Coordinates of C-alpha atoms and ligand atoms in Angstrom, one line a residue:
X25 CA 148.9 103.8 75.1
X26 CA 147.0 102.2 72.2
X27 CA 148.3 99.2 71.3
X28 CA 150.5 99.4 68.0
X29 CA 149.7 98.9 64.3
X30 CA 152.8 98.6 62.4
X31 CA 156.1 97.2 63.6
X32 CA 159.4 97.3 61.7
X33 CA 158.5 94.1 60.2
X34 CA 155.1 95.0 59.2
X35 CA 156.0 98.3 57.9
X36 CA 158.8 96.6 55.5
X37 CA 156.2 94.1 54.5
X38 CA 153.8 97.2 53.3
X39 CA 156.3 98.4 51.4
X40 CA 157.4 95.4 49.2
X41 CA 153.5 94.8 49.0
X42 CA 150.2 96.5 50.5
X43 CA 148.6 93.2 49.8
X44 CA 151.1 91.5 51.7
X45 CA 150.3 93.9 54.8
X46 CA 146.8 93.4 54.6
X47 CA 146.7 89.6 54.2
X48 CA 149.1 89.0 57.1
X49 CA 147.1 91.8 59.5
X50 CA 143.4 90.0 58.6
X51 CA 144.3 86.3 57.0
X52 CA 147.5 85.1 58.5
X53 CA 145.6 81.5 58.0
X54 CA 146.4 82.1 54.4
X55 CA 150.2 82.2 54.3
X56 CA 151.8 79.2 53.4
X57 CA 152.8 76.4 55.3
X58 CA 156.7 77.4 56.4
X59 CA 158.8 74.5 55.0
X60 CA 161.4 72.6 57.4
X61 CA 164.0 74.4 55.7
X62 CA 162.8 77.9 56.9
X63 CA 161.8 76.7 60.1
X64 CA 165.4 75.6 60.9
X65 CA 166.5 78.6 59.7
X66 CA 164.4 80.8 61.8
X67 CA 165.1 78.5 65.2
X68 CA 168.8 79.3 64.4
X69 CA 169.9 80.1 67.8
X70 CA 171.6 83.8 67.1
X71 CA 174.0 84.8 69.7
X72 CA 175.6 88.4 67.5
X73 CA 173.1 90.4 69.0
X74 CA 173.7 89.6 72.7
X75 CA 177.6 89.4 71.7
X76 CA 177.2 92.8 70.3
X77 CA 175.9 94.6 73.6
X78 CA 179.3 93.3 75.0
X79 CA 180.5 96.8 73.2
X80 CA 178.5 98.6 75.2
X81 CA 178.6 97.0 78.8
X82 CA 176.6 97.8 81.8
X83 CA 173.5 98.2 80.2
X84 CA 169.8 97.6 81.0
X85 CA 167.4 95.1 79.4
X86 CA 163.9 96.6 78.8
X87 CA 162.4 93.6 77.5
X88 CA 159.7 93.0 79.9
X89 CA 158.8 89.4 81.2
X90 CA 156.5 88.6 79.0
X91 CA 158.4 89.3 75.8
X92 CA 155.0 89.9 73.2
X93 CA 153.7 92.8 75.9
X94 CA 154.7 95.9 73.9
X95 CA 153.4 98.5 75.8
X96 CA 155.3 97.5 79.0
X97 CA 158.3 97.6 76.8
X98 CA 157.8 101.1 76.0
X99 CA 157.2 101.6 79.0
X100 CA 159.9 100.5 80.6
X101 CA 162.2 102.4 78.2
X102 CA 160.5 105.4 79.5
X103 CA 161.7 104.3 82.8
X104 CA 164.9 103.8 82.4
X105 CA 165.4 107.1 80.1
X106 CA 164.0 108.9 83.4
X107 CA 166.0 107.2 85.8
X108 CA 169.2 107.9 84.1
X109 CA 170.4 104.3 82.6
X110 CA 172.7 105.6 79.8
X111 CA 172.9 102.2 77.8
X112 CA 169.6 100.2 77.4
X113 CA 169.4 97.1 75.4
X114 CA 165.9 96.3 73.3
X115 CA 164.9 99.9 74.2
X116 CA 161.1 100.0 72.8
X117 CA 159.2 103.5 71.3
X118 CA 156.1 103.8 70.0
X119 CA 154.7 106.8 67.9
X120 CA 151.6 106.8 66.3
X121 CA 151.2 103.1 66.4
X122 CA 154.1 102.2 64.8
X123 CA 156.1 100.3 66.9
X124 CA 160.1 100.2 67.2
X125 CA 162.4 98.0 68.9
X126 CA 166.2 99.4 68.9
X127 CA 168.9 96.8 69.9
X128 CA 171.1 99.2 71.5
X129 CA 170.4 102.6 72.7
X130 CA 173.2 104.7 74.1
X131 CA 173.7 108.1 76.0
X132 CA 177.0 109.8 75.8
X133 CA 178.3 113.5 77.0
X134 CA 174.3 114.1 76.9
X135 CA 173.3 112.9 73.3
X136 CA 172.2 110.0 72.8
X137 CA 173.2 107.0 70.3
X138 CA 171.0 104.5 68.3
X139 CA 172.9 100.6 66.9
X140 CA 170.9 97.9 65.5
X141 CA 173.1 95.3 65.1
X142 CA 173.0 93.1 61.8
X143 CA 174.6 89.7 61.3
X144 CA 175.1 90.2 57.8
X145 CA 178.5 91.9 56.5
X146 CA 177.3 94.4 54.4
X147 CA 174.7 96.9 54.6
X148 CA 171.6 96.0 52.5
X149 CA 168.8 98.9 50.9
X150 CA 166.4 97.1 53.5
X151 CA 168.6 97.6 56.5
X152 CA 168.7 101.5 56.1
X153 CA 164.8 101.7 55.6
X154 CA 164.6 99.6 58.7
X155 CA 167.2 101.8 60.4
X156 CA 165.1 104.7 58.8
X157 CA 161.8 103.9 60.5
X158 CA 163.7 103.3 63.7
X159 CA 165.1 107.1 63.5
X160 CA 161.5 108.2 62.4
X161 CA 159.8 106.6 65.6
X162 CA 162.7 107.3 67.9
X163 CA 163.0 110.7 67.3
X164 CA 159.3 111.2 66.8
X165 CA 158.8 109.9 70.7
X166 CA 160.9 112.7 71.5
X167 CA 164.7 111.5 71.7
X168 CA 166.7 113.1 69.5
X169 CA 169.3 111.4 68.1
X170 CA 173.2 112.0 67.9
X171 CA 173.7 109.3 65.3
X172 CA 172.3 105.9 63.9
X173 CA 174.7 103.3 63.4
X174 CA 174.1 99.6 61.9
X175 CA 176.9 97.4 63.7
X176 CA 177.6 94.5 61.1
X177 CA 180.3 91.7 61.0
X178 CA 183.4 92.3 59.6
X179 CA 184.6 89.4 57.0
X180 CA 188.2 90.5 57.1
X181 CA 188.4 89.6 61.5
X182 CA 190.4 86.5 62.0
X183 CA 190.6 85.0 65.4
X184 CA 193.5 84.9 67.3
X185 CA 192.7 84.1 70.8
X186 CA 189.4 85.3 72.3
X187 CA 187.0 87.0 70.5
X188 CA 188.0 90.7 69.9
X189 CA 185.0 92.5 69.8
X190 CA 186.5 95.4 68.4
X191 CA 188.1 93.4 65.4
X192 CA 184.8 91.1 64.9
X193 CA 182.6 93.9 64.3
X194 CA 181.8 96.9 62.8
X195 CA 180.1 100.3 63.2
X196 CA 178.7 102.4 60.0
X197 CA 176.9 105.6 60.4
X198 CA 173.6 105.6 58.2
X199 CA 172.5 108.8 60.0
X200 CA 172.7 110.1 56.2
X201 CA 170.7 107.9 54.8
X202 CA 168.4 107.5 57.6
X203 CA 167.5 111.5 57.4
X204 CA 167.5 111.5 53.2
X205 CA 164.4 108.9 53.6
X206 CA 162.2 110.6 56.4
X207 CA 159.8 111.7 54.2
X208 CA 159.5 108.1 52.3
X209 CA 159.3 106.7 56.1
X210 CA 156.0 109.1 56.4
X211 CA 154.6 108.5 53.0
X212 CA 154.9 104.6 53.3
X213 CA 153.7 104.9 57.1
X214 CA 150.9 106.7 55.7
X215 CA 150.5 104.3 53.2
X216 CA 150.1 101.1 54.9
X217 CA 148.0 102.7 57.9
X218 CA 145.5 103.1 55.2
X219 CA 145.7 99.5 54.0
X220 CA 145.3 98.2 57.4
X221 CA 142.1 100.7 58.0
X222 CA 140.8 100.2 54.2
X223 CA 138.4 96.7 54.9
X224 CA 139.0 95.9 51.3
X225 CA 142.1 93.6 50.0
X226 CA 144.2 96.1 47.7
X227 CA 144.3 94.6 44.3
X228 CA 147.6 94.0 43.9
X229 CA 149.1 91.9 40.6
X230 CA 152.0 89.4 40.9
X231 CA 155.1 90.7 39.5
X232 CA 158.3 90.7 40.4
X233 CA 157.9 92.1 43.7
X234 CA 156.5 88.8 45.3
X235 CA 160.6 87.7 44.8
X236 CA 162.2 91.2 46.2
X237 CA 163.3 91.8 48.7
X238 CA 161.8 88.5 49.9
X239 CA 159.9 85.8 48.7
X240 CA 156.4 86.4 50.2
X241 CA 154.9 84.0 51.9
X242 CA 151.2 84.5 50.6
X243 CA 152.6 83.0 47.0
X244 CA 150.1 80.1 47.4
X245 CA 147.3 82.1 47.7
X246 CA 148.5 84.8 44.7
X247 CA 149.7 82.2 42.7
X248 CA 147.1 79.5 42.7
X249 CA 145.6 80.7 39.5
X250 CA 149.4 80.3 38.1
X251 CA 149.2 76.9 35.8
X252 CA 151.3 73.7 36.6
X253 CA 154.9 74.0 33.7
X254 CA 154.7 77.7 33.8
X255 CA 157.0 80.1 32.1
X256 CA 158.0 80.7 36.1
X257 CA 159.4 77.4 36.5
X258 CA 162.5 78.1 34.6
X259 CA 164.8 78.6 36.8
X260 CA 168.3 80.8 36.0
X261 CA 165.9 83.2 33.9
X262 CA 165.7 86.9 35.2
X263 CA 162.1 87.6 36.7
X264 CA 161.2 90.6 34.4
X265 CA 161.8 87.9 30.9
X266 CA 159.5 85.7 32.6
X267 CA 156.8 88.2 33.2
X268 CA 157.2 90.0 30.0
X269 CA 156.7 86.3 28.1
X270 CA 153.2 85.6 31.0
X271 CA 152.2 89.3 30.3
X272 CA 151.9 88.5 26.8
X273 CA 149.8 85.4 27.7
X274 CA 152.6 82.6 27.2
X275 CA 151.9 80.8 30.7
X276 CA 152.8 77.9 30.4
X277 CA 156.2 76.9 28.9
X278 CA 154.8 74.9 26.0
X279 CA 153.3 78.2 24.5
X280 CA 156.4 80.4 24.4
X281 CA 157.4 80.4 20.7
X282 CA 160.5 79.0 19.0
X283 CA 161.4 83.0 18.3
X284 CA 161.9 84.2 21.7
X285 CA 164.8 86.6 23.7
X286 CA 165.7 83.7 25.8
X287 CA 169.1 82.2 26.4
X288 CA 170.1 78.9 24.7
X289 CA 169.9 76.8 28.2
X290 CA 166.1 78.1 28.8
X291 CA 165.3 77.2 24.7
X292 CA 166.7 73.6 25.4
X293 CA 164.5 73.3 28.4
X294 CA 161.2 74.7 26.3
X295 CA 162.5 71.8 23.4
X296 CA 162.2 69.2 26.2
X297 CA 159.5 70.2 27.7
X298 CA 157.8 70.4 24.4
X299 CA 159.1 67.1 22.7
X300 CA 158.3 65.6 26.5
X301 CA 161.7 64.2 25.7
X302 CA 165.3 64.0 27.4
X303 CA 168.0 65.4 25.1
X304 CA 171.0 63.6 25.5
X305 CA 174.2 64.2 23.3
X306 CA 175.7 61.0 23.9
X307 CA 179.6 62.0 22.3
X308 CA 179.9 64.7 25.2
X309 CA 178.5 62.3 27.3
X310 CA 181.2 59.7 26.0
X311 CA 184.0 62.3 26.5
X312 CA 183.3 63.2 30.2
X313 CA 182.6 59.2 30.9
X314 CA 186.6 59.1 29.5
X315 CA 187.7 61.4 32.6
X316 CA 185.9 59.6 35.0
X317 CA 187.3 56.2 34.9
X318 CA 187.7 53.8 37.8
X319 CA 188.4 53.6 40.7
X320 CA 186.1 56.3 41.1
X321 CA 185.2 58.0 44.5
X322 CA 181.7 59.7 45.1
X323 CA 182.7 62.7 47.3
X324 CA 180.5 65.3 49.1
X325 CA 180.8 67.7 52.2
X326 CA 178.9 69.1 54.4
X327 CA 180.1 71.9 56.4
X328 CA 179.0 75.1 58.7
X329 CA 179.6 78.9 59.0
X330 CA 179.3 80.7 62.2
X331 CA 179.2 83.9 62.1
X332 CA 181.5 84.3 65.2
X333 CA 184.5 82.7 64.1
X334 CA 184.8 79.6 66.9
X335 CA 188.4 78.3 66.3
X336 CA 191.3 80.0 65.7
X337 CA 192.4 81.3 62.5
X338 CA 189.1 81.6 60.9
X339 CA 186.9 84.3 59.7
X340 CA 183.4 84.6 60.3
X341 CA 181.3 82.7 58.1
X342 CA 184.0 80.3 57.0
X343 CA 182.7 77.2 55.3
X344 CA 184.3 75.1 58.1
X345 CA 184.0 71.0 57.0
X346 CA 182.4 68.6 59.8
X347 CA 181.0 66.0 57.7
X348 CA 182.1 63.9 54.8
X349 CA 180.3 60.9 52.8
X350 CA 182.4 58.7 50.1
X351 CA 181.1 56.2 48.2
X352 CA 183.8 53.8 46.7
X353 CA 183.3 51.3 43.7
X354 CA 186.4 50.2 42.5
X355 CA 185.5 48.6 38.9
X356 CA 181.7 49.3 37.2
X357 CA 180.9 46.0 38.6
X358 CA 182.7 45.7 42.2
X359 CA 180.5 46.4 45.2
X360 CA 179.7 49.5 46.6
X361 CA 181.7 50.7 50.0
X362 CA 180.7 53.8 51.9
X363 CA 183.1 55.4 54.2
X364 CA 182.0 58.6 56.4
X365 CA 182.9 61.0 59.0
X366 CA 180.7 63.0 61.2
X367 CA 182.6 65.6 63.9
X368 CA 182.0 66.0 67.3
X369 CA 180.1 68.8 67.4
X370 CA 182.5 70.1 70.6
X371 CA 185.8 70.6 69.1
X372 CA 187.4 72.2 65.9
X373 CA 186.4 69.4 63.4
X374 CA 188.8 70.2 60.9
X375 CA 192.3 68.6 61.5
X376 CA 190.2 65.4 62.4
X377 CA 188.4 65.8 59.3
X378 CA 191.5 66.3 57.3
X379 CA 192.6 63.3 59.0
X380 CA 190.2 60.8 58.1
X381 CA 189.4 62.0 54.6
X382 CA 193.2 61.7 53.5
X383 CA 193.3 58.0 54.9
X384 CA 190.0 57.2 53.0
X385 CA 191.3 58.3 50.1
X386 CA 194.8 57.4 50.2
X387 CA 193.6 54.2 47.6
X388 CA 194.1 55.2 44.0
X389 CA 190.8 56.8 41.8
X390 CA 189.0 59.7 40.2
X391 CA 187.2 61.5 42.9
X392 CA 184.2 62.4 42.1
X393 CA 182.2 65.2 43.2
X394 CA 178.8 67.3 42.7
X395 CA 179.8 71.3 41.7
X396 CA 182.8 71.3 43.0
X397 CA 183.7 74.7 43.9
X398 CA 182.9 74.0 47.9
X399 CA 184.8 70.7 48.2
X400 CA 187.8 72.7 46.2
X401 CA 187.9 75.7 48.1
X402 CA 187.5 73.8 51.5
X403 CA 190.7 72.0 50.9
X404 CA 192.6 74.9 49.7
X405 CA 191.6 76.4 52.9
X406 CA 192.6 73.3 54.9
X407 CA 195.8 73.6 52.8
X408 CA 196.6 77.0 54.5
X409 CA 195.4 76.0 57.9
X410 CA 197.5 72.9 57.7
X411 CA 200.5 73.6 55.4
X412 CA 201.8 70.0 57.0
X413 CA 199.1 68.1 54.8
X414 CA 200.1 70.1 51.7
X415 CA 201.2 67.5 49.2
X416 CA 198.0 64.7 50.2
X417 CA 195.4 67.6 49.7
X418 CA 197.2 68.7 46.1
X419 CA 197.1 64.8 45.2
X420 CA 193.0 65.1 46.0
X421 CA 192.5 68.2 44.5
X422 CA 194.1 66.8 41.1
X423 CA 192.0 63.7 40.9
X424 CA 188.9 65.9 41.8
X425 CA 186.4 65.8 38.4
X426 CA 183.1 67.5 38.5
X427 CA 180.0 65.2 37.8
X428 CA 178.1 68.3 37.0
X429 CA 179.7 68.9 34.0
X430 CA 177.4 66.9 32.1
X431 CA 174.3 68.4 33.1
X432 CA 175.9 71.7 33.3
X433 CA 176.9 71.5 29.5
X434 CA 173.8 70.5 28.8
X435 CA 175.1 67.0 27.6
X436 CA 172.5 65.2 29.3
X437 CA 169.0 67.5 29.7
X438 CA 165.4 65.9 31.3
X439 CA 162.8 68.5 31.0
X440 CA 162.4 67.8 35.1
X441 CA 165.6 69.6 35.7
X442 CA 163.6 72.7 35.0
X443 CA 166.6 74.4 33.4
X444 CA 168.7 73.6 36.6
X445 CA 171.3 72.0 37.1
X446 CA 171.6 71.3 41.2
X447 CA 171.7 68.1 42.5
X448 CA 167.8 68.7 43.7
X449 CA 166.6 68.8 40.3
X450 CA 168.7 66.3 38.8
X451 CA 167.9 63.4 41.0
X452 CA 164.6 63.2 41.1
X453 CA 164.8 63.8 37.1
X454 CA 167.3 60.4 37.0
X455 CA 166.8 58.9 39.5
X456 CA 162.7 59.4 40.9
X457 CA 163.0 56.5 43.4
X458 CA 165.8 58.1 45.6
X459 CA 164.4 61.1 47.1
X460 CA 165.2 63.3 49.7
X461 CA 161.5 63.8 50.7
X462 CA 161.4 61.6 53.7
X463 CA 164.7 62.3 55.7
X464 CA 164.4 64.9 58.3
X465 CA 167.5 66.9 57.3
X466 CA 166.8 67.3 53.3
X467 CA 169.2 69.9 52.3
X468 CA 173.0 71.5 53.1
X469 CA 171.4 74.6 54.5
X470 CA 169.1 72.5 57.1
X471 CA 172.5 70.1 58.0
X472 CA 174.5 73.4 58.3
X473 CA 172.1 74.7 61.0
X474 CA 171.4 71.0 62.8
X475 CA 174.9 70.6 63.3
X476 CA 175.5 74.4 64.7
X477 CA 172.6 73.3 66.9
X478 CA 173.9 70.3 68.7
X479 CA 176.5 72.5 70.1
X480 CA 174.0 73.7 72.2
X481 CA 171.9 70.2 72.5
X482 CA 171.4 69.0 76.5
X483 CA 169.5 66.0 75.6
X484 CA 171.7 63.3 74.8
X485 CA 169.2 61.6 73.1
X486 CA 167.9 64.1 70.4
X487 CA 172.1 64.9 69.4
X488 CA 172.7 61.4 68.9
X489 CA 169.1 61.1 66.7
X490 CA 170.3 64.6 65.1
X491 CA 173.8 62.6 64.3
X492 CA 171.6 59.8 62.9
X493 CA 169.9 62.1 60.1
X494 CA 173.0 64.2 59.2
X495 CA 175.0 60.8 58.3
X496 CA 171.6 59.8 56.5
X497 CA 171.6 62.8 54.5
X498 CA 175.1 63.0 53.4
X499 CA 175.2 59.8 52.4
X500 CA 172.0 59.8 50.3
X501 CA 174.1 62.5 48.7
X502 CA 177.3 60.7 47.5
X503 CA 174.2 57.3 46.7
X504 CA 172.8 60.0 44.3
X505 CA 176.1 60.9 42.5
X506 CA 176.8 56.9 42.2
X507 CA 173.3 56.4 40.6
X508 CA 173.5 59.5 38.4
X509 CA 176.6 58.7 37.3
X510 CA 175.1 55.0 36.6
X511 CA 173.0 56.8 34.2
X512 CA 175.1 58.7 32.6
X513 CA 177.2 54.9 32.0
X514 CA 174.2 53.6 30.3
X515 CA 173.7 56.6 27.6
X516 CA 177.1 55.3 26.1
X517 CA 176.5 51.5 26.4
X518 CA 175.4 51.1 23.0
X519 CA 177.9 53.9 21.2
Ligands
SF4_1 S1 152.3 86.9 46.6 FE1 152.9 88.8 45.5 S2 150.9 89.9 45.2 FE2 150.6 88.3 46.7 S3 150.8 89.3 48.6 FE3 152.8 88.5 48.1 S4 153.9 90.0 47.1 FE4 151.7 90.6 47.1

């Protein structure tokens, strides 16, 4: 057997972009550098596929021992097909060098049964062209299929007890969908064979599909002609305004003209850029100011969402809070105090959570937090869990003001915000000394997956070093609101 060509994941690259394809089969060195971020992301340990074979018990692995060898992964599927297994997990097929690798393959009354299971809880337009290339090769290698299924979570299971594997997942039929694209499967195998044998680079524009279905990772070598302030760095702009304004040779922001189809946020943000100035409407500023008086609390959470619910009552990806950072200032010129709670990674962190945070905020005071829809809706849902804590959470929840509101309103706008509002673009606007930059964990995603992590960590060492960085991060967090909010107090000094 020759050795493949295409696998699932190269054959979905080809189709969002042949240039894509042929830059990652010939000039891998050119992709960029995978950020911290993505790396924690893809070293996310993922159990749903192994807890998914639990469905189907007694199977065979065909993964071979050494996991990259493809062929022996086919062939072992072979094996196993001949022998009789009826349930093989990772079964492997090949035809015409394009690789497949099926997560579940079953045989039942004689027919047999294809699932690739999917962590996500709905069925995306990239999941059915993935399970259509799996039917294509499967059935191509000569096993025809019964029925393809996608297993994906269900968001309505709660946890009651031990896992119920029934509840926890579920089992679509995309058999329709899989046999309606067939002949797109062959056109676009077709397609990107002749890429890979083609030994010129397609010439391939940006557009918008470098964003869809992914962001490609060949954008730094595409986009290096792209200028520094280009019409791209608005953010909260729909791709297709921001290629119509670079098609019609407005690259950078600067050029786009005051008469423009562009929302009022993106025309303040080409007004700043273009005066090089902030605009600050110091009234609104004023009014907010008069909401946020002290004692004032600086709030933020951090918290994680399995996908398999761990504790009980809770759904799969439920934002469940582990981490907390308050800064406390009770007059403009008292010191600051910091008060913060990090969970043991072992046990349900939220009663313990609840716990602490009610105590450290039992002391009077506005508390302030950074887009509050998280911190809100994870007390609500501590609310529910514990009704007992009811009347302390509604007393939080009421003194709870939002220090975006400024920046969202546009009160206060510094061209660096870059027509965002998060707390990533304000900071550095703000406040440029304080950045996240150096700290290992940098951002809520990368805390969400370090702290999932160290539920697995053996080495005592590198959990308590992971503790060290999440408490670093959160409470550069709630350091940012205090000295953004300190800007925001010296706008009105001189009303
Ligand atoms: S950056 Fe855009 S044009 Fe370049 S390879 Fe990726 S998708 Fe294709």
């Amino acid at each position: 057997m020759e050795k493949h060509i295409l696998s699932k994941s190269t054959f979905l690259r080809g189709l969002q972009c042949s240039k894509s394809l042929y830059l990652y089969k010939y000039f891998i060195q050119k992709r960029d550098v995978v950020s911290p971020e993505q790396k924690a992301i893809f070293n996310r340990g993922n159990n749903v596929g192994v807890l998914a074979q639990k469905l189907f018990p007694g199977g065979v692995d065909a993964t071979p021992e050494k996991r990259s060898n493809n062929i022996a992964a086919v062939e072992n599927t072979r094996k196993l097909i001949e022998s009789g297994v009826e349930v093989i997990y990772e079964a492997a097929f090949q035809f015409n060098q394009v690789l497949a690798i099926l997560d579940i393959l079953v045989k039942k009354d004689n027919e047999w049964y294809a699932y690739e299971v999917k962590s996500s809880t709905k069925i995306s337009p990239v999941y059915l062209l993935d399970a259509s290339l799996q039917y294509w090769v499967i059935t191509n290698s000569g096993i025809q299929l019964k029925d393809i299924s996608l297993i994906i979570i269900n968001n309505q299971y709660v946890r009651n007890g031990d896992v119920d594997l029934k509840g926890l997942f579920s089992i679509k039929s995309v058999l329709k969908e899989a046999l309606a694209n067939q002949n797109l499967v062959q056109e676009n195998v077709d397609r990107s064979m002749s890429v890979v044998n083609t030994p010129s680079e397609p010439d391939v524009k940006i557009g918008e599909h470098c964003f869809s279905p992914y962001s490609c990772d060949f954008m730094g070598n595409c986009w290096k002609s792209v200028p520094s302030n280009s019409v791209f760095e608005i953010t909260g702009v729909k791709k297709t305004e921001l290629f119509a304004l670079y098609n019609k040779g407005y690259k950078t922001v600067d050029q786009i003209p005051a008469e423009n189809e562009l929302d009022k946020n993106a025309n303040i943000h080409i007004q700043a850029i273009k005066s090089k100035k902030e605009i600050i409407d110091k009234a609104a500023v004023a009014t907010f100011l008069k909401k946020a008086t002290y004692p004032l609390f600086f709030m933020d959470f951090e918290t994680f969402m399995p996908a398999v619910p761990l504790y009980e009552k809770t759904k799969p990806y439920q934002h469940i809070p582990f981490q907390y950072s308050l800064h406390y200032k009770k007059d403009k010129n008292s010191n600051l105090e910091h008060f913060e709670f990090l969970a043991d990674e072992h046990s349900d962190p939220r009663k313990a959570f609840l716990e602490r945070l009610l105590k450290d905020t039992e002391l009077e005071g506005i508390i302030l937090v950074y887009d509050i829809l998280m911190e809100r809706n994870v007390l609500n849902g501590l609310k529910k869990d514990f009704p007992e804590f009811a009347s302390e959470i509604d007393n939080r929840l009421s003194r709870m003001v939002d220090l975006v509101q400024p920046f969202q309103e546009r009160a206060y706008y510094h061209p660096d915000m870059k027509n965002s509002f998060s707390i990533k673009n304000v900071l550095p606007a703000l406040v440029p000394e304080l950045s996240y930059s150096n700290l290992k964990i940098g951002s809520g995603s990368v805390a969400m997956i370090a702290f999932e992590n160290l539920r697995k960590e053996s080495d005592m060492f590198r959990a308590l070093e992971t503790r060290e960085q999440l408490l670093e991060y959160c409470k550069l967090d709630t350091f940012a609101m205090v000295k953004i909010f300190e800007v925001l107090e010296g706008v009105v000094v001189n009303i």
